[in-house]
Amino acid sequence: MRRISLILFLLLSACFVFSQEKAPLPETKYKLAVIAHRGNHVKVPENTLESVKAAIKSGADYVEIDLRTTKDGYLVIHHDGTVNRMTNGTGNIKDLTLAELQQLKVADKNNPTKKTYRIPTFSAVLKAAKGKINIYLDFKDAGVTETYRQIQEAGMEKQVVVYVNKIPQYREWRKTAPGMPLITSVLEEVKNKEQLTFFLEQGTIEVVDNIYDKEMVATANDNGVAVWLDVQSDHEGADDWNQALQRGIQGIQTDHPEALIAYLNKSGLRNGLGKDLAKEDPYTKYKKKTYRELKNIKYGQAPGDENRFDAYFPKDMQPNARVIVYIHGGGWTGGDKEEFPKQLIEELVGKRGYLVVSMNYRLVKDGQDRFPAQIEDVQKALEFIAKNAAKYKYNGNEYALMGGSAGAHLAMLYAYGYDNAKQVKTVIDLWGPTDFTDKSVRPDGSNADKTVINFLGEKDENAQVAKDASPAYRLTKETGTPTILFHGGEDPLVNVSQAQNLYQKLQALGIPAQLEIYPGEKHGVGPASAVDVFTKTFLWLEKYYPAK
């Protein structure tokens, strides 16, 4: 299998991830899954119907196959994007019809055979596997809707797990078939269990395949995620298998399923040495939750869910608990309150005792609800929170505002320009724009420029509305509030100078400020930097907005 890491959406960025409960993996006789890589192709060519049948005969729990689409829209099984390596033909799968492909003879040119093998259709493989072996589907190049339709038609919904290679694939599978278990690879930059926990929280994944540290395997398992390692090679053997097993994994992908199973049986290791996740109590995480949720609370009259927020309360909330309000990103045209990271909820609410609100607001659509609609919604939300403070016994007179991208802009703008009662005690800025009058960072025709013009409804950077909507212009000695700013050094959408210039003004005005720049990071940050963002956010809050 080609190792293409899936960069799951980072929830602190301006993106939104579909989240859901974990899907159950297909049932297996043993708790250690043996996966026949591209079928059992020791004696027959890979990804053929015969290799699938050989995998069944070997006793493997899964057969790993690669899915592609023909020129005329049929789903077929083939690893490479071309037929050059494994057939007597040439050309791209996507440029050949099913009829043309089925005329080709499949055979490894390094291991010729007299018997004729063909490229199989996905439907033929599903039929051969049903009730006999589970499918590990490497989703190379296909449509989710048609793939899932064929899986359903074959009655194989509970016998398939899908490896996703790209972000759009993840999103589409979660939208189309939320009950389908998914596999992916962890980013190379994820080096420790804290970073791994962050990565795994960015979406819903059932299996990862490239964790080799025993402690990180345990961390994945603690998050309900299985680890299936790839050991496949022409020369794999007992040393490779035993080394993988000692890490406490739940599955092994192999080019020699018969030999591996024989080794496992002889060694008494057919169930492996890892945690049996199938026996885990599915309600464990709910029992461990240290906070309560109130979803979709309506604070205004905008249609749909644009004037709604989610609130997270400590289970044992103390009287006069302090409130943190999070405002999502999305270029003022997208995003959702669900983007607030679950790790932060657990830490801020469950462990530290804050009440956290994550809010939606009106989005710019078809030229409607441009600025200042969004800042008006922030004001409405805070008024609503204050109005209900006595009822729920939290502090409705003080707030910390935190936002990502466009949400960070709104947090800073409200604090510096609209907080007449001086209720905002601190702002946490996650790569937000600060000055719309700075044309140098949004040249004509750039994505940054188009986004700002759509938000303001004004092209002229010197227009009054550009100044009115800029936190840097609204910031004065009187309106300033302690602010911590986080930014990627190579942010292509919001230039890092936006944070640097605001930080310099905060310092010049004598307002407490801290600037954290992450070289190499773009708009949003990866897992390693995110852990640092979290840590410094907690330290900042302890100093300028302590929970107690």
Coordinates of C-alpha atoms in Angstrom, one line a residue:
M1 CA 0.0 0.0 0.0
R2 CA 1.3 3.5 -0.9
R3 CA 1.8 5.5 2.3
I4 CA 0.0 8.8 1.8
S5 CA -0.7 10.4 5.2
L6 CA -4.2 11.8 5.6
I7 CA -4.0 15.3 7.1
L8 CA -7.2 15.3 9.0
F9 CA -8.6 18.8 9.4
L10 CA -7.2 20.6 12.4
L11 CA -10.1 21.9 14.3
L12 CA -8.2 25.1 15.3
S13 CA -8.0 26.1 11.7
A14 CA -10.8 27.6 9.6
C15 CA -11.9 24.2 8.6
F16 CA -14.8 22.0 9.8
V17 CA -14.6 18.3 10.4
F18 CA -17.5 15.9 10.4
S19 CA -17.4 14.1 13.7
Q20 CA -19.3 11.1 14.9
E21 CA -19.1 8.1 17.2
K22 CA -16.6 5.4 16.2
A23 CA -17.9 2.7 13.8
P24 CA -17.4 -0.9 14.9
L25 CA -14.8 -2.9 13.0
P26 CA -15.8 -6.0 11.1
E27 CA -16.0 -9.1 13.3
T28 CA -13.1 -11.5 13.3
K29 CA -12.5 -14.9 14.9
Y30 CA -9.3 -13.7 16.6
K31 CA -8.5 -10.4 18.1
L32 CA -5.3 -10.1 16.0
A33 CA -6.3 -9.3 12.4
V34 CA -4.2 -10.9 9.7
I35 CA -4.4 -8.9 6.5
A36 CA -3.4 -10.4 3.2
H37 CA -1.7 -7.5 1.3
R38 CA -3.2 -7.2 -2.2
G39 CA -4.6 -10.7 -1.7
N40 CA -2.5 -13.8 -1.1
H41 CA -0.2 -13.2 -4.1
V42 CA 2.6 -15.6 -3.3
K43 CA 1.6 -17.9 -6.1
V44 CA -0.9 -15.8 -8.1
P45 CA -0.8 -12.2 -9.3
E46 CA -1.8 -9.4 -6.8
N47 CA -5.3 -7.9 -6.8
T48 CA -6.8 -10.6 -8.8
L49 CA -9.9 -12.6 -8.0
E50 CA -7.7 -15.6 -7.5
S51 CA -5.5 -13.8 -5.0
V52 CA -8.7 -13.0 -3.0
K53 CA -9.7 -16.6 -3.0
A54 CA -6.2 -17.6 -2.0
A55 CA -6.4 -15.2 0.9
I56 CA -9.6 -16.8 2.0
K57 CA -8.0 -20.2 1.8
S58 CA -5.0 -19.0 3.9
G59 CA -7.2 -18.2 6.9
A60 CA -6.5 -14.5 6.8
D61 CA -9.1 -12.2 8.4
Y62 CA -8.9 -9.5 5.8
V63 CA -7.9 -9.1 2.2
E64 CA -6.4 -5.8 1.3
I65 CA -7.4 -4.6 -2.2
D66 CA -7.0 -1.3 -4.2
L67 CA -9.9 0.4 -5.8
R68 CA -9.9 2.5 -9.0
T69 CA -12.4 3.7 -11.6
T70 CA -12.3 3.0 -15.3
K71 CA -12.9 5.5 -18.1
D72 CA -16.6 4.4 -18.4
G73 CA -17.2 4.5 -14.6
Y74 CA -16.7 0.9 -13.5
L75 CA -15.0 0.1 -10.2
V76 CA -12.1 -2.3 -10.6
I77 CA -9.3 -3.7 -8.4
H78 CA -5.7 -2.6 -9.3
H79 CA -2.9 -1.1 -7.3
D80 CA -1.1 1.1 -9.7
G81 CA -2.6 4.0 -11.6
T82 CA -1.4 2.4 -14.8
V83 CA -1.5 -1.2 -16.1
N84 CA 2.1 -1.1 -17.2
R85 CA 3.7 -3.1 -14.4
M86 CA 1.1 -5.8 -13.9
T87 CA -0.4 -6.5 -17.3
N88 CA 0.6 -7.0 -21.0
G89 CA -0.8 -3.6 -21.8
T90 CA 0.0 0.1 -21.2
G91 CA -2.0 3.2 -20.1
N92 CA -3.9 4.6 -17.2
I93 CA -6.8 2.8 -15.6
K94 CA -8.9 6.0 -15.7
D95 CA -8.3 6.2 -19.5
L96 CA -9.3 2.7 -20.3
T97 CA -12.8 1.2 -20.5
L98 CA -13.8 -1.9 -18.5
A99 CA -13.9 -3.9 -21.8
E100 CA -10.4 -2.8 -22.7
L101 CA -9.1 -3.7 -19.2
Q102 CA -10.6 -7.1 -19.2
Q103 CA -8.9 -8.0 -22.4
L104 CA -5.5 -7.6 -20.6
K105 CA -3.6 -10.4 -19.0
V106 CA -2.5 -9.8 -15.4
A107 CA 0.9 -11.1 -14.5
D108 CA 3.9 -9.8 -12.7
K109 CA 6.5 -9.2 -15.4
N110 CA 9.1 -10.4 -12.8
N111 CA 7.2 -13.6 -12.2
P112 CA 5.5 -14.7 -15.5
T113 CA 2.8 -17.4 -15.6
K114 CA 1.1 -19.4 -18.3
K115 CA -2.3 -19.2 -16.6
T116 CA -4.6 -16.3 -17.6
Y117 CA -5.6 -13.8 -14.9
R118 CA -7.8 -10.7 -15.3
I119 CA -8.4 -7.3 -13.6
P120 CA -11.5 -8.0 -11.5
T121 CA -14.5 -5.7 -10.9
F122 CA -15.2 -4.6 -7.3
S123 CA -18.6 -6.3 -7.4
A124 CA -16.9 -9.6 -8.3
V125 CA -14.5 -9.3 -5.3
L126 CA -17.4 -8.4 -3.0
K127 CA -19.3 -11.5 -4.1
A128 CA -16.2 -13.7 -3.6
A129 CA -15.5 -12.3 -0.1
K130 CA -19.0 -12.2 1.3
G131 CA -19.3 -14.3 4.5
K132 CA -15.7 -15.6 4.0
I133 CA -13.3 -12.8 4.5
N134 CA -13.4 -9.1 5.4
I135 CA -12.2 -6.4 3.0
Y136 CA -9.5 -3.8 3.7
L137 CA -10.3 -1.3 0.9
D138 CA -7.5 1.0 -0.1
F139 CA -9.6 3.8 -1.6
K140 CA -7.2 4.9 -4.4
D141 CA -9.4 6.6 -7.0
A142 CA -13.2 6.1 -6.9
G143 CA -16.5 7.7 -6.0
V144 CA -17.7 7.2 -2.5
T145 CA -21.4 7.1 -3.4
E146 CA -21.0 4.3 -6.0
T147 CA -18.6 2.4 -3.9
Y148 CA -20.9 2.4 -0.9
R149 CA -23.9 1.5 -3.2
Q150 CA -22.1 -1.6 -4.4
I151 CA -21.1 -2.5 -0.8
Q152 CA -24.7 -2.2 0.3
E153 CA -26.0 -4.1 -2.8
A154 CA -23.6 -7.0 -1.9
G155 CA -24.7 -6.9 1.8
M156 CA -21.1 -6.3 2.8
E157 CA -21.6 -3.2 5.0
K158 CA -20.3 -5.1 8.1
Q159 CA -17.4 -6.7 6.3
V160 CA -15.5 -3.6 4.9
V161 CA -13.0 -1.1 6.4
V162 CA -11.8 1.7 4.2
Y163 CA -8.3 3.2 4.0
V164 CA -8.6 6.9 3.1
N165 CA -5.7 8.7 1.4
K166 CA -7.0 12.3 1.2
I167 CA -9.0 14.8 3.2
P168 CA -11.9 14.9 0.7
Q169 CA -12.2 11.1 0.9
Y170 CA -12.5 11.3 4.7
R171 CA -15.2 13.9 4.5
E172 CA -17.2 12.2 1.9
W173 CA -17.1 8.8 3.6
R174 CA -18.2 10.3 6.9
K175 CA -21.0 12.1 5.1
T176 CA -22.2 9.3 2.9
A177 CA -21.6 6.3 5.1
P178 CA -21.0 7.4 8.7
G179 CA -21.1 3.8 10.0
M180 CA -18.1 2.7 7.8
P181 CA -14.9 2.2 9.8
L182 CA -11.9 4.1 8.4
I183 CA -8.1 3.7 8.4
T184 CA -5.4 6.2 7.8
S185 CA -1.8 7.0 8.5
V186 CA -0.5 9.3 11.2
L187 CA 1.4 12.4 10.1
E188 CA 5.2 12.0 10.2
E189 CA 5.5 15.0 12.5
V190 CA 3.5 13.2 15.3
K191 CA 6.3 12.1 17.6
N192 CA 4.8 11.6 21.0
K193 CA 1.6 10.5 22.7
E194 CA 0.4 14.1 23.3
Q195 CA 0.7 15.0 19.7
L196 CA -0.9 11.6 18.8
T197 CA -3.9 12.4 21.0
F198 CA -4.3 15.7 19.3
F199 CA -4.2 14.1 15.9
L200 CA -6.7 11.4 16.7
E201 CA -9.1 14.0 18.1
Q202 CA -9.3 15.8 14.8
G203 CA -11.7 13.3 13.2
T204 CA -13.1 9.9 13.8
I205 CA -10.7 7.1 12.8
E206 CA -11.0 3.5 13.8
V207 CA -7.5 2.2 12.7
V208 CA -4.0 3.7 12.1
D209 CA -1.2 1.8 10.4
N210 CA 2.1 3.5 11.1
I211 CA 2.7 3.8 14.9
Y212 CA 5.8 1.9 16.0
D213 CA 6.4 3.2 19.5
K214 CA 4.8 0.9 22.2
E215 CA 3.7 3.8 24.3
M216 CA 2.0 5.5 21.4
V217 CA 0.3 2.3 20.4
A218 CA -1.2 2.2 24.0
T219 CA -2.3 5.9 23.5
A220 CA -4.1 5.0 20.3
N221 CA -5.8 2.1 22.0
D222 CA -6.8 4.3 25.0
N223 CA -8.5 6.6 22.4
G224 CA -10.4 3.5 21.0
V225 CA -8.2 3.3 17.9
A226 CA -6.7 0.0 16.7
V227 CA -3.2 -0.2 15.3
W228 CA -2.5 -2.4 12.3
L229 CA 1.1 -2.4 11.2
D230 CA 2.4 -3.1 7.7
V231 CA 5.2 -5.7 7.7
Q232 CA 4.7 -6.9 4.1
S233 CA 7.8 -7.6 2.1
D234 CA 9.3 -10.5 0.0
H235 CA 11.6 -11.4 2.9
E236 CA 9.4 -10.8 6.0
G237 CA 9.6 -13.5 8.6
A238 CA 9.4 -14.4 12.3
D239 CA 11.7 -11.6 13.5
D240 CA 9.5 -9.0 11.8
W241 CA 6.3 -10.4 13.0
N242 CA 7.5 -10.8 16.6
Q243 CA 8.9 -7.2 16.7
A244 CA 5.5 -5.9 15.5
L245 CA 3.5 -8.1 18.0
Q246 CA 5.6 -6.9 20.9
R247 CA 4.2 -3.4 20.4
G248 CA 0.8 -4.5 21.4
I249 CA -0.9 -4.0 18.1
Q250 CA -4.3 -5.4 16.8
G251 CA -3.4 -6.3 13.3
I252 CA -0.6 -7.2 10.8
Q253 CA -0.6 -6.7 7.0
T254 CA 1.5 -9.3 5.3
D255 CA 2.6 -10.6 1.9
H256 CA 2.8 -14.1 3.4
P257 CA -0.5 -14.8 5.3
E258 CA -0.1 -18.6 5.4
A259 CA 3.4 -18.4 6.8
L260 CA 2.3 -15.7 9.3
I261 CA -0.7 -17.7 10.5
A262 CA 1.4 -20.8 10.9
Y263 CA 3.9 -18.9 13.0
L264 CA 1.1 -17.4 15.2
N265 CA -0.5 -20.7 15.8
K266 CA 2.8 -22.4 16.6
S267 CA 3.8 -19.6 19.0
G268 CA 0.3 -19.4 20.7
L269 CA 0.0 -15.8 19.4
R270 CA -3.0 -16.0 17.1
N271 CA -4.8 -13.5 19.4
G272 CA -1.6 -11.3 19.5
L273 CA -0.4 -9.4 22.5
G274 CA -2.5 -6.3 22.2
K275 CA -5.6 -4.9 23.8
D276 CA -8.9 -6.4 22.6
L277 CA -10.8 -3.2 21.7
A278 CA -13.8 -5.2 20.6
K279 CA -14.5 -6.0 24.3
E280 CA -14.2 -2.3 25.4
D281 CA -17.3 -0.8 27.0
P282 CA -18.6 1.6 24.3
Y283 CA -19.9 3.9 27.1
T284 CA -16.6 4.2 28.8
K285 CA -15.8 7.6 27.5
Y286 CA -19.2 8.9 28.6
K287 CA -18.7 7.5 32.1
K288 CA -15.3 9.3 32.2
K289 CA -16.7 12.6 31.0
T290 CA -16.1 15.4 33.5
Y291 CA -18.5 17.9 31.9
R292 CA -22.1 18.3 30.7
E293 CA -23.2 19.6 27.3
L294 CA -26.1 21.8 26.2
K295 CA -26.3 21.9 22.5
N296 CA -27.8 24.4 20.0
I297 CA -29.0 27.0 22.5
K298 CA -30.7 29.8 20.5
Y299 CA -29.5 33.3 21.4
G300 CA -30.9 35.3 18.4
Q301 CA -33.4 35.2 15.6
A302 CA -31.2 34.3 12.6
P303 CA -32.5 31.3 10.6
G304 CA -31.1 27.8 10.8
D305 CA -28.4 27.4 13.4
E306 CA -26.5 30.7 12.8
N307 CA -27.6 32.2 16.1
R308 CA -27.0 29.1 18.3
F309 CA -24.2 28.1 20.6
D310 CA -23.1 25.0 22.5
A311 CA -22.3 25.3 26.2
Y312 CA -20.0 23.0 28.2
F313 CA -20.4 23.0 32.0
P314 CA -18.2 21.3 34.6
K315 CA -20.1 18.4 36.2
D316 CA -19.4 20.0 39.6
M317 CA -19.5 23.6 38.5
Q318 CA -18.6 26.1 41.2
P319 CA -20.6 29.2 41.9
N320 CA -19.4 32.2 39.9
A321 CA -17.5 30.0 37.3
R322 CA -15.8 32.1 34.7
V323 CA -16.8 31.9 31.0
I324 CA -14.7 31.4 27.9
V325 CA -16.4 32.1 24.5
Y326 CA -15.0 30.5 21.4
I327 CA -15.7 32.0 17.9
H328 CA -15.1 29.7 14.9
G329 CA -13.2 30.5 11.7
G330 CA -14.1 29.9 8.1
G331 CA -13.5 33.2 6.2
W332 CA -16.8 34.6 7.6
T333 CA -18.6 32.3 5.0
G334 CA -18.3 28.9 6.6
G335 CA -17.2 27.0 9.7
D336 CA -19.2 25.8 12.7
K337 CA -19.2 25.8 16.4
E338 CA -18.4 22.1 16.4
E339 CA -14.8 22.9 15.5
F340 CA -13.9 23.7 19.1
P341 CA -11.3 21.0 20.0
K342 CA -12.5 18.3 22.3
Q343 CA -9.1 18.3 24.1
L344 CA -9.7 21.9 25.1
I345 CA -13.2 21.1 26.4
E346 CA -11.8 18.3 28.6
E347 CA -9.0 20.5 29.9
L348 CA -10.7 23.9 30.3
V349 CA -14.1 22.6 31.5
G350 CA -13.5 19.2 33.0
K351 CA -10.2 19.8 34.7
R352 CA -10.0 23.6 35.3
G353 CA -13.7 24.4 35.9
Y354 CA -14.4 27.0 33.2
L355 CA -17.8 27.2 31.4
V356 CA -17.0 27.2 27.7
V357 CA -19.4 28.5 25.0
S358 CA -18.7 27.8 21.3
M359 CA -20.9 29.9 19.1
N360 CA -22.1 30.2 15.5
Y361 CA -22.9 33.5 13.9
R362 CA -24.4 34.8 10.7
L363 CA -22.3 34.0 7.6
V364 CA -21.9 36.0 4.5
K365 CA -24.0 34.4 1.7
D366 CA -24.8 35.8 -1.7
G367 CA -23.8 39.3 -0.6
Q368 CA -26.0 39.2 2.5
D369 CA -25.1 39.5 6.2
R370 CA -21.8 41.2 5.6
F371 CA -20.0 43.1 8.4
P372 CA -21.1 44.2 11.0
A373 CA -23.6 41.3 11.2
Q374 CA -21.1 39.0 12.8
I375 CA -20.0 41.4 15.5
E376 CA -23.6 42.1 16.3
D377 CA -24.1 38.4 16.9
V378 CA -21.1 38.2 19.2
Q379 CA -22.8 41.0 21.2
K380 CA -26.1 39.2 21.2
A381 CA -24.5 36.0 22.4
L382 CA -22.7 37.7 25.3
E383 CA -25.9 39.5 26.3
F384 CA -27.8 36.2 26.3
I385 CA -25.1 34.6 28.4
A386 CA -25.1 37.5 30.9
K387 CA -28.9 37.3 31.1
N388 CA -28.9 33.7 32.2
A389 CA -26.0 33.9 34.6
A390 CA -28.1 34.0 37.8
K391 CA -30.1 31.0 36.7
Y392 CA -27.1 28.8 36.2
K393 CA -24.9 30.5 38.8
Y394 CA -21.9 31.4 36.7
N395 CA -20.1 34.7 36.3
G396 CA -21.9 36.6 33.5
N397 CA -19.9 39.8 33.9
E398 CA -16.5 38.6 32.7
Y399 CA -15.3 36.8 29.6
A400 CA -12.3 35.5 27.8
L401 CA -12.7 35.5 24.0
M402 CA -11.0 32.9 21.9
G403 CA -11.2 32.5 18.1
G404 CA -9.6 30.8 15.1
S405 CA -8.9 32.8 12.0
A406 CA -12.0 34.8 11.2
G407 CA -13.3 34.0 14.7
A408 CA -10.1 35.4 16.1
H409 CA -10.7 38.6 14.2
L410 CA -14.2 38.9 15.7
A411 CA -12.8 38.2 19.2
M412 CA -10.2 40.9 18.9
L413 CA -12.6 43.4 17.2
Y414 CA -15.3 43.0 19.9
A415 CA -12.8 43.3 22.7
Y416 CA -11.1 46.5 21.3
G417 CA -14.1 48.1 19.6
Y418 CA -17.4 47.0 21.2
D419 CA -16.8 46.1 24.8
N420 CA -18.0 49.3 26.3
A421 CA -18.6 47.6 29.7
K422 CA -15.0 46.2 29.7
Q423 CA -16.2 42.7 30.4
V424 CA -13.6 41.0 28.2
K425 CA -10.6 40.3 30.4
T426 CA -8.4 38.6 27.8
V427 CA -8.3 37.5 24.1
I428 CA -6.7 34.4 22.6
D429 CA -5.9 35.0 18.9
L430 CA -5.3 32.0 16.7
W431 CA -4.0 33.3 13.4
G432 CA -6.6 36.0 13.0
P433 CA -6.5 39.0 10.6
T434 CA -6.0 42.4 12.4
D435 CA -5.7 45.1 9.7
F436 CA -7.8 45.2 6.5
T437 CA -6.2 48.5 5.4
D438 CA -2.8 46.8 4.9
K439 CA -2.9 46.2 1.1
S440 CA 0.6 44.7 1.1
V441 CA -0.8 41.5 2.7
R442 CA -3.8 41.2 0.4
P443 CA -2.7 42.2 -3.1
D444 CA -5.4 42.5 -5.8
G445 CA -6.8 39.1 -6.9
S446 CA -5.4 37.1 -4.0
N447 CA -7.5 34.8 -2.0
A448 CA -6.9 37.1 1.0
D449 CA -8.2 40.1 -0.9
K450 CA -11.2 38.3 -2.3
T451 CA -12.1 37.0 1.2
V452 CA -11.9 40.5 2.8
I453 CA -13.9 42.2 0.0
N454 CA -16.6 39.6 0.3
F455 CA -16.8 40.2 4.0
L456 CA -16.8 44.0 3.9
G457 CA -18.5 44.6 0.6
E458 CA -15.8 47.1 -0.2
K459 CA -12.7 47.0 -2.4
D460 CA -11.0 50.2 -1.2
E461 CA -8.6 49.4 1.7
N462 CA -8.8 53.1 2.7
A463 CA -12.6 53.0 3.1
Q464 CA -14.0 53.7 6.6
V465 CA -15.5 50.2 6.8
A466 CA -12.0 48.7 6.4
K467 CA -10.9 50.7 9.4
D468 CA -14.0 50.1 11.4
A469 CA -13.6 46.3 11.0
S470 CA -9.9 46.3 11.8
P471 CA -8.9 45.3 15.4
A472 CA -5.6 47.2 15.0
Y473 CA -7.5 50.5 14.3
R474 CA -10.0 50.0 17.2
L475 CA -7.2 49.2 19.7
T476 CA -6.4 52.1 22.1
K477 CA -4.9 52.4 25.5
E478 CA -8.5 52.5 26.9
T479 CA -9.9 49.6 24.9
G480 CA -6.9 47.3 25.0
T481 CA -7.1 44.0 26.8
P482 CA -4.4 41.4 27.5
T483 CA -3.9 39.4 24.3
I484 CA -1.9 36.3 23.3
L485 CA -1.4 35.8 19.6
F486 CA -0.5 32.6 17.7
H487 CA 0.5 32.5 14.1
G488 CA 2.1 30.4 11.4
G489 CA 5.3 31.9 10.0
E490 CA 4.3 31.0 6.4
D491 CA 0.6 31.7 6.6
P492 CA -0.5 32.3 3.0
L493 CA -4.0 33.7 3.9
V494 CA -3.3 35.9 6.9
N495 CA 0.2 37.2 6.7
V496 CA 2.2 36.8 9.9
S497 CA 2.9 40.6 9.8
Q498 CA -0.8 41.0 10.9
A499 CA 0.0 39.4 14.3
Q500 CA 3.4 41.1 14.5
N501 CA 2.1 44.6 13.9
L502 CA -0.7 44.2 16.4
Y503 CA 1.7 42.8 19.0
Q504 CA 3.9 45.8 18.5
K505 CA 1.0 48.2 19.1
L506 CA -0.1 46.3 22.2
Q507 CA 3.4 46.6 23.6
A508 CA 3.6 50.3 22.7
L509 CA 0.3 51.0 24.6
G510 CA 1.6 49.1 27.6
I511 CA -1.1 46.3 27.2
P512 CA 0.0 42.8 28.3
A513 CA 0.7 40.8 25.1
Q514 CA 2.5 37.6 24.0
L515 CA 3.3 36.6 20.4
E516 CA 4.1 33.0 19.4
I517 CA 5.2 32.4 15.8
Y518 CA 5.6 28.9 14.4
P519 CA 8.1 28.9 11.6
G520 CA 7.0 26.6 8.7
E521 CA 3.4 26.5 9.8
K522 CA 0.7 27.9 7.5
H523 CA -2.9 28.9 8.3
G524 CA -3.5 26.7 11.3
V525 CA -0.9 24.4 12.8
G526 CA 0.0 20.8 12.9
P527 CA -0.1 18.5 15.9
A528 CA 3.3 19.3 17.3
S529 CA 2.7 23.0 17.3
A530 CA -0.8 22.6 18.5
V531 CA 0.3 21.0 21.7
D532 CA 2.5 24.0 22.3
V533 CA -0.4 26.3 21.5
F534 CA -2.5 24.5 24.1
T535 CA 0.2 24.6 26.8
K536 CA 0.8 28.3 26.3
T537 CA -2.9 29.1 26.3
F538 CA -3.3 27.4 29.6
L539 CA -0.4 29.3 31.1
W540 CA -1.8 32.6 29.7
L541 CA -5.2 31.9 31.2
E542 CA -3.7 31.1 34.6
K543 CA -2.1 34.5 34.6
Y544 CA -4.8 36.8 33.1
Y545 CA -8.1 34.9 33.5
P546 CA -7.7 32.1 36.2
A547 CA -10.7 29.8 36.6
K548 CA -10.7 30.3 40.4

